Short mmCIF file of N, CA, C and O in Angstrom, two decimals:
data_model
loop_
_atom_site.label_atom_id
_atom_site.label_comp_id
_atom_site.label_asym_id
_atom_site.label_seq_id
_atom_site.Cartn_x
_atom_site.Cartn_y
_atom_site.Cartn_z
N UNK N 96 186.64 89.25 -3.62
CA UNK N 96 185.21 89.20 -3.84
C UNK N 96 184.43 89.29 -2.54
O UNK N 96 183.22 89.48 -2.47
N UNK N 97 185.35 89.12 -1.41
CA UNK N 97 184.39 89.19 -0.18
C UNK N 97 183.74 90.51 -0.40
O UNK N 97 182.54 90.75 -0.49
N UNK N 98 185.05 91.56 -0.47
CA UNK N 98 184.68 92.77 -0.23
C UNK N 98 183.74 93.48 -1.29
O UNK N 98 182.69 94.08 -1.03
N UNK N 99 184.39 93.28 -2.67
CA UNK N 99 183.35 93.87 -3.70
C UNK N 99 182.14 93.62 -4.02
O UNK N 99 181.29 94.35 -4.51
N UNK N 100 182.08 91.92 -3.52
CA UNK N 100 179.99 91.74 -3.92
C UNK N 100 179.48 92.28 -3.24
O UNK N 100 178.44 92.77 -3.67
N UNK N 101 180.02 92.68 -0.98
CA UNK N 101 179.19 92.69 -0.53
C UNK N 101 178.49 94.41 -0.61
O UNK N 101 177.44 94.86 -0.16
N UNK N 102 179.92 95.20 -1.57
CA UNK N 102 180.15 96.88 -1.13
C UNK N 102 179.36 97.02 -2.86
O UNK N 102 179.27 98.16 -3.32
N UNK N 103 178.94 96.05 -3.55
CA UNK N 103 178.55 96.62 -5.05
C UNK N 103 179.50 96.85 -5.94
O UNK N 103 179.13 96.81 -7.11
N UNK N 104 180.73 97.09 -5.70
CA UNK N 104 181.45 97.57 -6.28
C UNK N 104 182.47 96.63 -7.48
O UNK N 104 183.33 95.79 -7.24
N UNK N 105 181.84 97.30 -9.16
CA UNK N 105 182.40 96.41 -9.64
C UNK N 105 183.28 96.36 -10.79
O UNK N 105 183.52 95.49 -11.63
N UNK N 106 183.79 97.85 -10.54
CA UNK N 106 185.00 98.49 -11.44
C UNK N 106 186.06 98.90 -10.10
O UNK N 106 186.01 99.61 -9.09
N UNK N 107 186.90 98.12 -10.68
CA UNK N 107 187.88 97.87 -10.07
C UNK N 107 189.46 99.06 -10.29
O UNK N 107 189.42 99.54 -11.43
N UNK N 108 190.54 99.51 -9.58
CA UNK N 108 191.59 99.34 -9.55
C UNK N 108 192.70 99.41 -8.79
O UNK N 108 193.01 100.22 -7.92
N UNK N 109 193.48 98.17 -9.35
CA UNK N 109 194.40 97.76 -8.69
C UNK N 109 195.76 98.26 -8.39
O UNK N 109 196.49 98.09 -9.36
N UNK N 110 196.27 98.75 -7.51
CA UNK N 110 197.51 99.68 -7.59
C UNK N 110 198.18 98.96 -6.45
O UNK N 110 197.71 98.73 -5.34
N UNK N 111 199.54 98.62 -7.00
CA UNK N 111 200.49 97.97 -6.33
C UNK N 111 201.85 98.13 -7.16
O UNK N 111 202.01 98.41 -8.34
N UNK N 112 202.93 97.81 -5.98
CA UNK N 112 204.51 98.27 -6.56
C UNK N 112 204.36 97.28 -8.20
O UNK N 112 203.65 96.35 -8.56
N UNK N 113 205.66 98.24 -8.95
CA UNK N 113 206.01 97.22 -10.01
C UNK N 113 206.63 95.47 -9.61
O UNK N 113 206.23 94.49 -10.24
N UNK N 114 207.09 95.43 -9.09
CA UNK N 114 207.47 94.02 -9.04
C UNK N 114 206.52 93.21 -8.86
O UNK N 114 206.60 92.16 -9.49
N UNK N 115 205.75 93.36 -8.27
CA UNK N 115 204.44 92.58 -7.77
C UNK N 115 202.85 92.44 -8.82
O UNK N 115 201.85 91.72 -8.82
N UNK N 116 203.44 93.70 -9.70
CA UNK N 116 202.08 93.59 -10.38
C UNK N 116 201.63 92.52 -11.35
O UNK N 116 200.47 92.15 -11.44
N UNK N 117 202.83 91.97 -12.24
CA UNK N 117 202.34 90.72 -12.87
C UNK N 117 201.59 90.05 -12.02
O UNK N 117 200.45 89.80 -12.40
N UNK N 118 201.97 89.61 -10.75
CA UNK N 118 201.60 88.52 -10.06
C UNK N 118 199.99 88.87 -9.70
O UNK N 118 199.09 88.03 -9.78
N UNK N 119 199.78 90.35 -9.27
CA UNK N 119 198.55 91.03 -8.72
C UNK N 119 197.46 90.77 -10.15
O UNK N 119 196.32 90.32 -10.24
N UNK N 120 198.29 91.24 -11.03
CA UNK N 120 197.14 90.86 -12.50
C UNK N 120 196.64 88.96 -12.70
O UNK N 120 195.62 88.38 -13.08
N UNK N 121 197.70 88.62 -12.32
CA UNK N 121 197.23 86.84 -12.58
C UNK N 121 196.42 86.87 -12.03
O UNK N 121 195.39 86.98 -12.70
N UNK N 122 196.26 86.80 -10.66
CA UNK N 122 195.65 86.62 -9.39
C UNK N 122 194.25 87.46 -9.29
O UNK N 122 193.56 87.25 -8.29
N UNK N 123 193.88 88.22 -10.07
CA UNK N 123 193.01 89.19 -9.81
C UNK N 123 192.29 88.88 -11.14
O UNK N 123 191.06 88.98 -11.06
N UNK N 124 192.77 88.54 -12.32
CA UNK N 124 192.34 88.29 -13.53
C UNK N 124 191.64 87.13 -12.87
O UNK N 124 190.49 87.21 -12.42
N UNK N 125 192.49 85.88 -12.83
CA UNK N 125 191.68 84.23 -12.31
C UNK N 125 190.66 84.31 -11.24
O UNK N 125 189.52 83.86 -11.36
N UNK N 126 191.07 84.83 -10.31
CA UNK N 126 189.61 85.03 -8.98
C UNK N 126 188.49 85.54 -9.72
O UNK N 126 187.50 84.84 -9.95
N UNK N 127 188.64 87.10 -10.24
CA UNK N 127 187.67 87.57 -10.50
C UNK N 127 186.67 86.83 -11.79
O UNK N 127 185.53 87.05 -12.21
N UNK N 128 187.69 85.90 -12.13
CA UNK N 128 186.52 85.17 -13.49
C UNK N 128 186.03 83.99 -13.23
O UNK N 128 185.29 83.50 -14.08
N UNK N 129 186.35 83.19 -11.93
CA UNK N 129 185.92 81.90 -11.56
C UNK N 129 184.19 82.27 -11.65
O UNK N 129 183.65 83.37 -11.53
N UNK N 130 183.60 81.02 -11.88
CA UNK N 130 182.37 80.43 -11.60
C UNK N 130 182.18 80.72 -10.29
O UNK N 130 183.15 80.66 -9.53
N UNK N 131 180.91 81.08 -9.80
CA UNK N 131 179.68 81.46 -9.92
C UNK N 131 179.40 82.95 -10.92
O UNK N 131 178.34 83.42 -11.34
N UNK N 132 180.83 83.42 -11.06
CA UNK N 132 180.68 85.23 -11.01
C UNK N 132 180.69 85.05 -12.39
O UNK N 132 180.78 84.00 -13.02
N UNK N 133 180.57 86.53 -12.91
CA UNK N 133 180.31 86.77 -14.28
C UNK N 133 181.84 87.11 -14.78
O UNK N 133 182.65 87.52 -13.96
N UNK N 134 182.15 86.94 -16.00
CA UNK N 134 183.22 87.09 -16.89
C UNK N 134 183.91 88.26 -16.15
O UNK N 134 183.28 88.84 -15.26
N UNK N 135 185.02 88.61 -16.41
CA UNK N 135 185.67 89.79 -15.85
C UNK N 135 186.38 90.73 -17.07
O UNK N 135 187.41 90.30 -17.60
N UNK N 136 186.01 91.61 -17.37
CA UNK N 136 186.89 92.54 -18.74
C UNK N 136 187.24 93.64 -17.72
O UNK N 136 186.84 94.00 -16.61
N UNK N 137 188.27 94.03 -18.70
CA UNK N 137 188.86 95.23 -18.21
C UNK N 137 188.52 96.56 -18.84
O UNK N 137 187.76 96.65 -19.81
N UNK N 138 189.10 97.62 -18.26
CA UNK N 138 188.59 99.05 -18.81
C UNK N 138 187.74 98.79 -20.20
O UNK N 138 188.25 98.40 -21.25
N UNK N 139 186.34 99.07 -19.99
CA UNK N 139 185.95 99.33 -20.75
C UNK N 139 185.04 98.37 -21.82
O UNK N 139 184.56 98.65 -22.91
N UNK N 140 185.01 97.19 -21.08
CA UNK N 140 184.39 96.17 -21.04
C UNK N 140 182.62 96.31 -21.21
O UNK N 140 181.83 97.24 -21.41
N UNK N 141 182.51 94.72 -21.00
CA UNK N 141 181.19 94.87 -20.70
C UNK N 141 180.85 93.16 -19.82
O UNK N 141 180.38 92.15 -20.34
N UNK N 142 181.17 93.30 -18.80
CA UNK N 142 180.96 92.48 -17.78
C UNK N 142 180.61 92.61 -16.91
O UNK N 142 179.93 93.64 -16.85
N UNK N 143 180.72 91.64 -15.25
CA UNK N 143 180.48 91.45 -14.22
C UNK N 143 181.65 92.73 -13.44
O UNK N 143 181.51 93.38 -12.41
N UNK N 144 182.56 92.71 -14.24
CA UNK N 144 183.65 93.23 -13.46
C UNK N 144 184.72 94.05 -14.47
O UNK N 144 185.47 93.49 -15.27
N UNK N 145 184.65 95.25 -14.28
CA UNK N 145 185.81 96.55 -15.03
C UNK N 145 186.51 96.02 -13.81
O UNK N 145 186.03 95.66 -12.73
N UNK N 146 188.49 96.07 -14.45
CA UNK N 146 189.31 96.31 -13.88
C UNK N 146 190.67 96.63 -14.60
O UNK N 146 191.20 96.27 -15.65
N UNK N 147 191.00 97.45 -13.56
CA UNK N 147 192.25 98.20 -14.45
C UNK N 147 193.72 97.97 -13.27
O UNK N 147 193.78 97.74 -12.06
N UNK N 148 194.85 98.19 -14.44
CA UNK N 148 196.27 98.14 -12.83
C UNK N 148 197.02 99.03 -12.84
O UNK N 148 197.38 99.44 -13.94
N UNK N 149 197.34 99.44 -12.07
CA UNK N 149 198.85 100.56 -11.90
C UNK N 149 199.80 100.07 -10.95
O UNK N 149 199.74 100.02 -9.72
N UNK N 150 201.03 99.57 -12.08
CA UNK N 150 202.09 99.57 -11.25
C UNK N 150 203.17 101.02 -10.66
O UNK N 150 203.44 101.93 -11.44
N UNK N 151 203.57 101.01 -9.53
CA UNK N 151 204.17 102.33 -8.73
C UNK N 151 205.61 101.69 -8.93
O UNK N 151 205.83 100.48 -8.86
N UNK N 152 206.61 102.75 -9.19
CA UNK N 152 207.66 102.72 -9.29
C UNK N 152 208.78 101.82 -8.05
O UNK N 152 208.95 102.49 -7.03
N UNK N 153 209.45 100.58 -8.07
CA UNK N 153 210.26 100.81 -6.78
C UNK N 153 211.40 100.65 -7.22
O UNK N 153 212.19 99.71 -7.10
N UNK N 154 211.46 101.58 -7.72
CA UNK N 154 213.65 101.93 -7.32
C UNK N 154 213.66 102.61 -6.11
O UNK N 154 212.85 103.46 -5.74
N UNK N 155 214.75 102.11 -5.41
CA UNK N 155 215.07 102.52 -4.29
C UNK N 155 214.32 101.72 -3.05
O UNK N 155 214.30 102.27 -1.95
N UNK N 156 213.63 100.24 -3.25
CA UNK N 156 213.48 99.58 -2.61
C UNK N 156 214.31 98.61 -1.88
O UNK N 156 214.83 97.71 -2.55
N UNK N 157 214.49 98.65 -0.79
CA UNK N 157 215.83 97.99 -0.45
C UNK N 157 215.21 96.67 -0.67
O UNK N 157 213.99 96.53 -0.80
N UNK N 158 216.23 95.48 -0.72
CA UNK N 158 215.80 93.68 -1.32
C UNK N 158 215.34 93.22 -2.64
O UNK N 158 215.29 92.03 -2.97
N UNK N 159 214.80 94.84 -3.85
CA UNK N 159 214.30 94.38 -4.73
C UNK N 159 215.05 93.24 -5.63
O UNK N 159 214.32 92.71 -6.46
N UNK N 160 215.98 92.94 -5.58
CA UNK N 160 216.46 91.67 -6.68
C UNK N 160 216.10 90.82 -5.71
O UNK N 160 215.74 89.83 -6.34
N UNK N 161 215.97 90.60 -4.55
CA UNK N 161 215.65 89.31 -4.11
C UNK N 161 214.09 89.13 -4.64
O UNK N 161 213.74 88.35 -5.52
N UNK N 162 213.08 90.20 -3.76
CA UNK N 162 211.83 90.13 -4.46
C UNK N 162 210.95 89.99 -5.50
O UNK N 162 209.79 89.60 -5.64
N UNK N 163 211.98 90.47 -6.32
CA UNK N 163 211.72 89.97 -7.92
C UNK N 163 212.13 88.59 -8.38
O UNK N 163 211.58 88.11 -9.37
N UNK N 164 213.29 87.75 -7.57
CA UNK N 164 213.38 86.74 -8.00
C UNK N 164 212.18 85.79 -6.97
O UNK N 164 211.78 84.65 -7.23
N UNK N 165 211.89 86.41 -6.10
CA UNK N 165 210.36 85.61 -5.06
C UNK N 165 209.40 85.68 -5.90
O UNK N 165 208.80 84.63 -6.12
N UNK N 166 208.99 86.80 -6.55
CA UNK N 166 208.04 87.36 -7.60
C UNK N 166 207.86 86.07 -8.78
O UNK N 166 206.89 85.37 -9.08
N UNK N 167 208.91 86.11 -9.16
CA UNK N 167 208.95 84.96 -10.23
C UNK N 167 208.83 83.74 -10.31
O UNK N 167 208.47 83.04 -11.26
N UNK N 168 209.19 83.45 -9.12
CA UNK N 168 208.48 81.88 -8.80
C UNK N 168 207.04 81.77 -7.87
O UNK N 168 206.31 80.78 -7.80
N UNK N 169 206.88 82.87 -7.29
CA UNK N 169 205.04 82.66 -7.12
C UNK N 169 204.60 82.88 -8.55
O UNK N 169 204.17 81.83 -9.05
N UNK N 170 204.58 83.99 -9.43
CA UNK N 170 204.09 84.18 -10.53
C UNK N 170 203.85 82.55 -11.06
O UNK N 170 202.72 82.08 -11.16
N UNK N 171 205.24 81.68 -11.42
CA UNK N 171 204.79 80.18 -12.14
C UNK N 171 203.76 79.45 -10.94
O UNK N 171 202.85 78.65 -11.18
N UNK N 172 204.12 79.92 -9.72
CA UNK N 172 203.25 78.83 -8.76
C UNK N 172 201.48 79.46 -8.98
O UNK N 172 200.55 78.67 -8.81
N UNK N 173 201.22 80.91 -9.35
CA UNK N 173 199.92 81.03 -9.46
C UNK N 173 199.28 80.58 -10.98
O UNK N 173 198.11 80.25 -11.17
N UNK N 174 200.01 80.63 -11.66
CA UNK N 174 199.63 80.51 -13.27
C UNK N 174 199.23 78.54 -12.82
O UNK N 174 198.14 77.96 -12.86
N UNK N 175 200.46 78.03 -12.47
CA UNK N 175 199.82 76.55 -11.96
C UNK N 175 198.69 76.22 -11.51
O UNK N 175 198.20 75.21 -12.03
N UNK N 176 198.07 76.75 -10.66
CA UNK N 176 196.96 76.77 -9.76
C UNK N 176 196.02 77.32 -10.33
O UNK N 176 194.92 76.81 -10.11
N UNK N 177 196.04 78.52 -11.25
CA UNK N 177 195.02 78.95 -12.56
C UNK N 177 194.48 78.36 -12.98
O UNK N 177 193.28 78.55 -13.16
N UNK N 178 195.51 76.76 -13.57
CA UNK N 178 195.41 76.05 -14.48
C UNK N 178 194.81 74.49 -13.98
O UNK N 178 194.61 73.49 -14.67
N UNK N 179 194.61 74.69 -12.57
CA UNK N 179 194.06 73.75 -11.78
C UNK N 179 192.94 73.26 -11.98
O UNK N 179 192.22 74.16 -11.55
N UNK N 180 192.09 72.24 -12.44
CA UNK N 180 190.63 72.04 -12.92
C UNK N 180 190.21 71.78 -11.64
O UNK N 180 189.02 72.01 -11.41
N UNK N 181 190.95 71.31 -10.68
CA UNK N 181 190.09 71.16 -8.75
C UNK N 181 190.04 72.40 -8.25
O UNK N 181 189.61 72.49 -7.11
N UNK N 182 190.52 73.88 -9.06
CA UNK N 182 190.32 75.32 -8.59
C UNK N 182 189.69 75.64 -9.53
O UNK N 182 190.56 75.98 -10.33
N UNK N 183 188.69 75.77 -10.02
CA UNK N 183 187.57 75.72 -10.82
C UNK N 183 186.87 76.84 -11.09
O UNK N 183 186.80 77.57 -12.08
N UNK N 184 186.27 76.85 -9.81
CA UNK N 184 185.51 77.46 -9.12
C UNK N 184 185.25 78.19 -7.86
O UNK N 184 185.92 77.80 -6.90
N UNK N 185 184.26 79.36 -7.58
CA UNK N 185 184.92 79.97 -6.68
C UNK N 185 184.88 79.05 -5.35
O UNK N 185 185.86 78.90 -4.61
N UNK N 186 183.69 78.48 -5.16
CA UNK N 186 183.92 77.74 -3.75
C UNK N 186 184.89 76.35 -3.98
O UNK N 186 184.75 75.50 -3.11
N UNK N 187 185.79 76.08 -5.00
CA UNK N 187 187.20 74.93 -4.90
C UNK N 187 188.06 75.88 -4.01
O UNK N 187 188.50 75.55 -2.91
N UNK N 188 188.22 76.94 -4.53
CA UNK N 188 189.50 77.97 -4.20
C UNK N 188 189.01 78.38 -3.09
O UNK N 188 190.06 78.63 -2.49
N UNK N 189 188.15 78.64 -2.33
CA UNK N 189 187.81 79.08 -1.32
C UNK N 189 187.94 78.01 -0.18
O UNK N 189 188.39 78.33 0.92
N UNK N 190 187.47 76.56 -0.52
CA UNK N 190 187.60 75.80 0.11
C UNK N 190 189.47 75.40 0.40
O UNK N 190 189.90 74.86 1.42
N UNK N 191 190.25 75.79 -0.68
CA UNK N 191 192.16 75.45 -0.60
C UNK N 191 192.14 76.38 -0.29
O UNK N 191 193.03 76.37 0.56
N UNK N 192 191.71 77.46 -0.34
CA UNK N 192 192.58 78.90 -0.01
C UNK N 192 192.63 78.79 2.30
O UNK N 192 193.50 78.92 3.16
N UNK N 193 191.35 78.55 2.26
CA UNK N 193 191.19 78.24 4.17
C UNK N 193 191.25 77.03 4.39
O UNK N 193 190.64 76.71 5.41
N UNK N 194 191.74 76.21 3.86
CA UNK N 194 192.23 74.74 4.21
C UNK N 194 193.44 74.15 4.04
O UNK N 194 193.92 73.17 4.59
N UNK N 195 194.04 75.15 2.88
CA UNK N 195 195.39 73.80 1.99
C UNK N 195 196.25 75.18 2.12
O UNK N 195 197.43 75.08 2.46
N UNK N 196 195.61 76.66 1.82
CA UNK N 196 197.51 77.22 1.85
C UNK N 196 197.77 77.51 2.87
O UNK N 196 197.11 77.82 3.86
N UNK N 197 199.16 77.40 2.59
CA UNK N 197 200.00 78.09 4.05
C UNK N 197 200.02 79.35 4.68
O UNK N 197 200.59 79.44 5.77
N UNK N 198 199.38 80.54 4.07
CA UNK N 198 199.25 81.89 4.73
C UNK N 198 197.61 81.77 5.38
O UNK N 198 197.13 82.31 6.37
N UNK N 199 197.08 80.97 4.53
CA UNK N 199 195.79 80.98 5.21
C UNK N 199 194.65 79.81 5.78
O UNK N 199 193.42 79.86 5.69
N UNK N 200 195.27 79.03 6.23
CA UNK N 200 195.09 78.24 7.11
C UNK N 200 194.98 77.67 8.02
O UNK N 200 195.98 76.96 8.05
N UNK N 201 194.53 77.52 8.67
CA UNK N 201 193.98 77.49 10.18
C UNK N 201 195.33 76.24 10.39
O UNK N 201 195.27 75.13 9.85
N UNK N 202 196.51 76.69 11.28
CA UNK N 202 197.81 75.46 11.26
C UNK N 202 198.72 75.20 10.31
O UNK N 202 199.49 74.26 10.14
N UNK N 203 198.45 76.43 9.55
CA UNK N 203 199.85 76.43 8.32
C UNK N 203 200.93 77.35 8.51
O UNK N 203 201.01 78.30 9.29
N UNK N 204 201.81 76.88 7.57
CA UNK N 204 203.56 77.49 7.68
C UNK N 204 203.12 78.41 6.69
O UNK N 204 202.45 78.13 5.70
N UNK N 205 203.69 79.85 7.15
CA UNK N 205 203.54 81.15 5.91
C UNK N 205 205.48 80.31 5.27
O UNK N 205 206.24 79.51 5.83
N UNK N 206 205.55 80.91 4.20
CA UNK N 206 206.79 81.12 3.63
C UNK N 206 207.47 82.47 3.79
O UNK N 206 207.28 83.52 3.18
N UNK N 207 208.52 82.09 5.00
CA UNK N 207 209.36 83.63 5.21
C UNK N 207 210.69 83.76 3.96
O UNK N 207 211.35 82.98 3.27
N UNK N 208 210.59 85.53 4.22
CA UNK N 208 211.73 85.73 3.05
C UNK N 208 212.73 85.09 3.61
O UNK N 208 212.64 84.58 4.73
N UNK N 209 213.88 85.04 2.82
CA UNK N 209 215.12 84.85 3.32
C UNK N 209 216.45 85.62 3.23
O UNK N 209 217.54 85.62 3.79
N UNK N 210 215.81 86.27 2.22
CA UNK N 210 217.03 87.15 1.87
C UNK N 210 216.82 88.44 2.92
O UNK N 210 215.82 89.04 3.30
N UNK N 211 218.68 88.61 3.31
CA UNK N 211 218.35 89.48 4.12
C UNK N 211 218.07 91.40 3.89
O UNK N 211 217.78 92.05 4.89
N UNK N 212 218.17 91.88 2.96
CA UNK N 212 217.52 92.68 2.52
C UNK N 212 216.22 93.18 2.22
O UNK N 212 215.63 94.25 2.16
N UNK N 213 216.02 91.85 2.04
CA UNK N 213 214.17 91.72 1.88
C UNK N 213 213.50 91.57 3.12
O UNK N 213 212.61 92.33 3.52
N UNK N 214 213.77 90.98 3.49
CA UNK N 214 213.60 90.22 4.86
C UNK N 214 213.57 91.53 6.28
O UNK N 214 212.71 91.63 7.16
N UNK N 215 214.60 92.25 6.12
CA UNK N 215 214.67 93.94 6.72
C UNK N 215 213.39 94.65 6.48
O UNK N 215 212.75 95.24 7.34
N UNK N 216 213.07 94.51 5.11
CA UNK N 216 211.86 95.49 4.46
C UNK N 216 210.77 94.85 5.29
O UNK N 216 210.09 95.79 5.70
N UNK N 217 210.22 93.60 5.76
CA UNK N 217 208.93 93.31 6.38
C UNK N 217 209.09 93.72 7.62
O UNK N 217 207.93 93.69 8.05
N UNK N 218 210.04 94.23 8.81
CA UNK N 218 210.35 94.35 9.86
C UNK N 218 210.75 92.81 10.56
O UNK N 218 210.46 92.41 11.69
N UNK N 219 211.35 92.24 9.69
CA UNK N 219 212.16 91.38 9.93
C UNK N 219 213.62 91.18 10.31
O UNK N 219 214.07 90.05 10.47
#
């Protein structure tokens, strides 16, 4: 939302590998519908926000069984946090997102892969 309130822009789409896209739809569904903003529908809607997804093929990704099993446990860790009544709203989540998580926090631990296949793929 930084980018789309400030660019107008409010048909959306989202294109990212298959493994990742459940997670990209949670995550993009819940942000985009928090309070202050208006409802979010997809193609064809009639809201604050059109958005649509395309997942891209990755066979032939080297690590994908690891990533898909990483995939699957952020997926339950975002649906949790969805379901958060202290993430509410957009300024709760804004306030944990630059305070409480670990990728984005001013003194936080990111979570590195571990698997080493996967782990190759980040230039690791």
């Amino acid at each position: 939302l930084h980018h789309t309130g400030v660019r107008g822009w409010t048909r959306l789409l989202v294109i990212t590998s298959d493994f990742h896209l459940d997670r990209s739809k949670e995550i993009f569904t819940w942000i985009f519908a928090l309070p202050p903003y208006q409802p979010l529908e997809y193609r064809g809607g009639k809201g604050g926000y059109t958005m649509g997804f395309i997942g891209v093929n990755d066979d032939g990704v080297p690590g994908l069984e690891e990533r898909q099993g990483k995939e699957q446990g952020s997926l339950a860790g975002v649906r949790k946090m969805a379901g958060d009544e202290r993430l509410a709203t957009m300024g709760a989540l804004h306030m944990w997102l630059y305070s409480q998580h670990n990728a984005y926090a001013t003194g936080g631990k990111v979570e590195r892969i571990k698997g080493k296949k996967a782990k190759a793929t980040y230039g690791g």
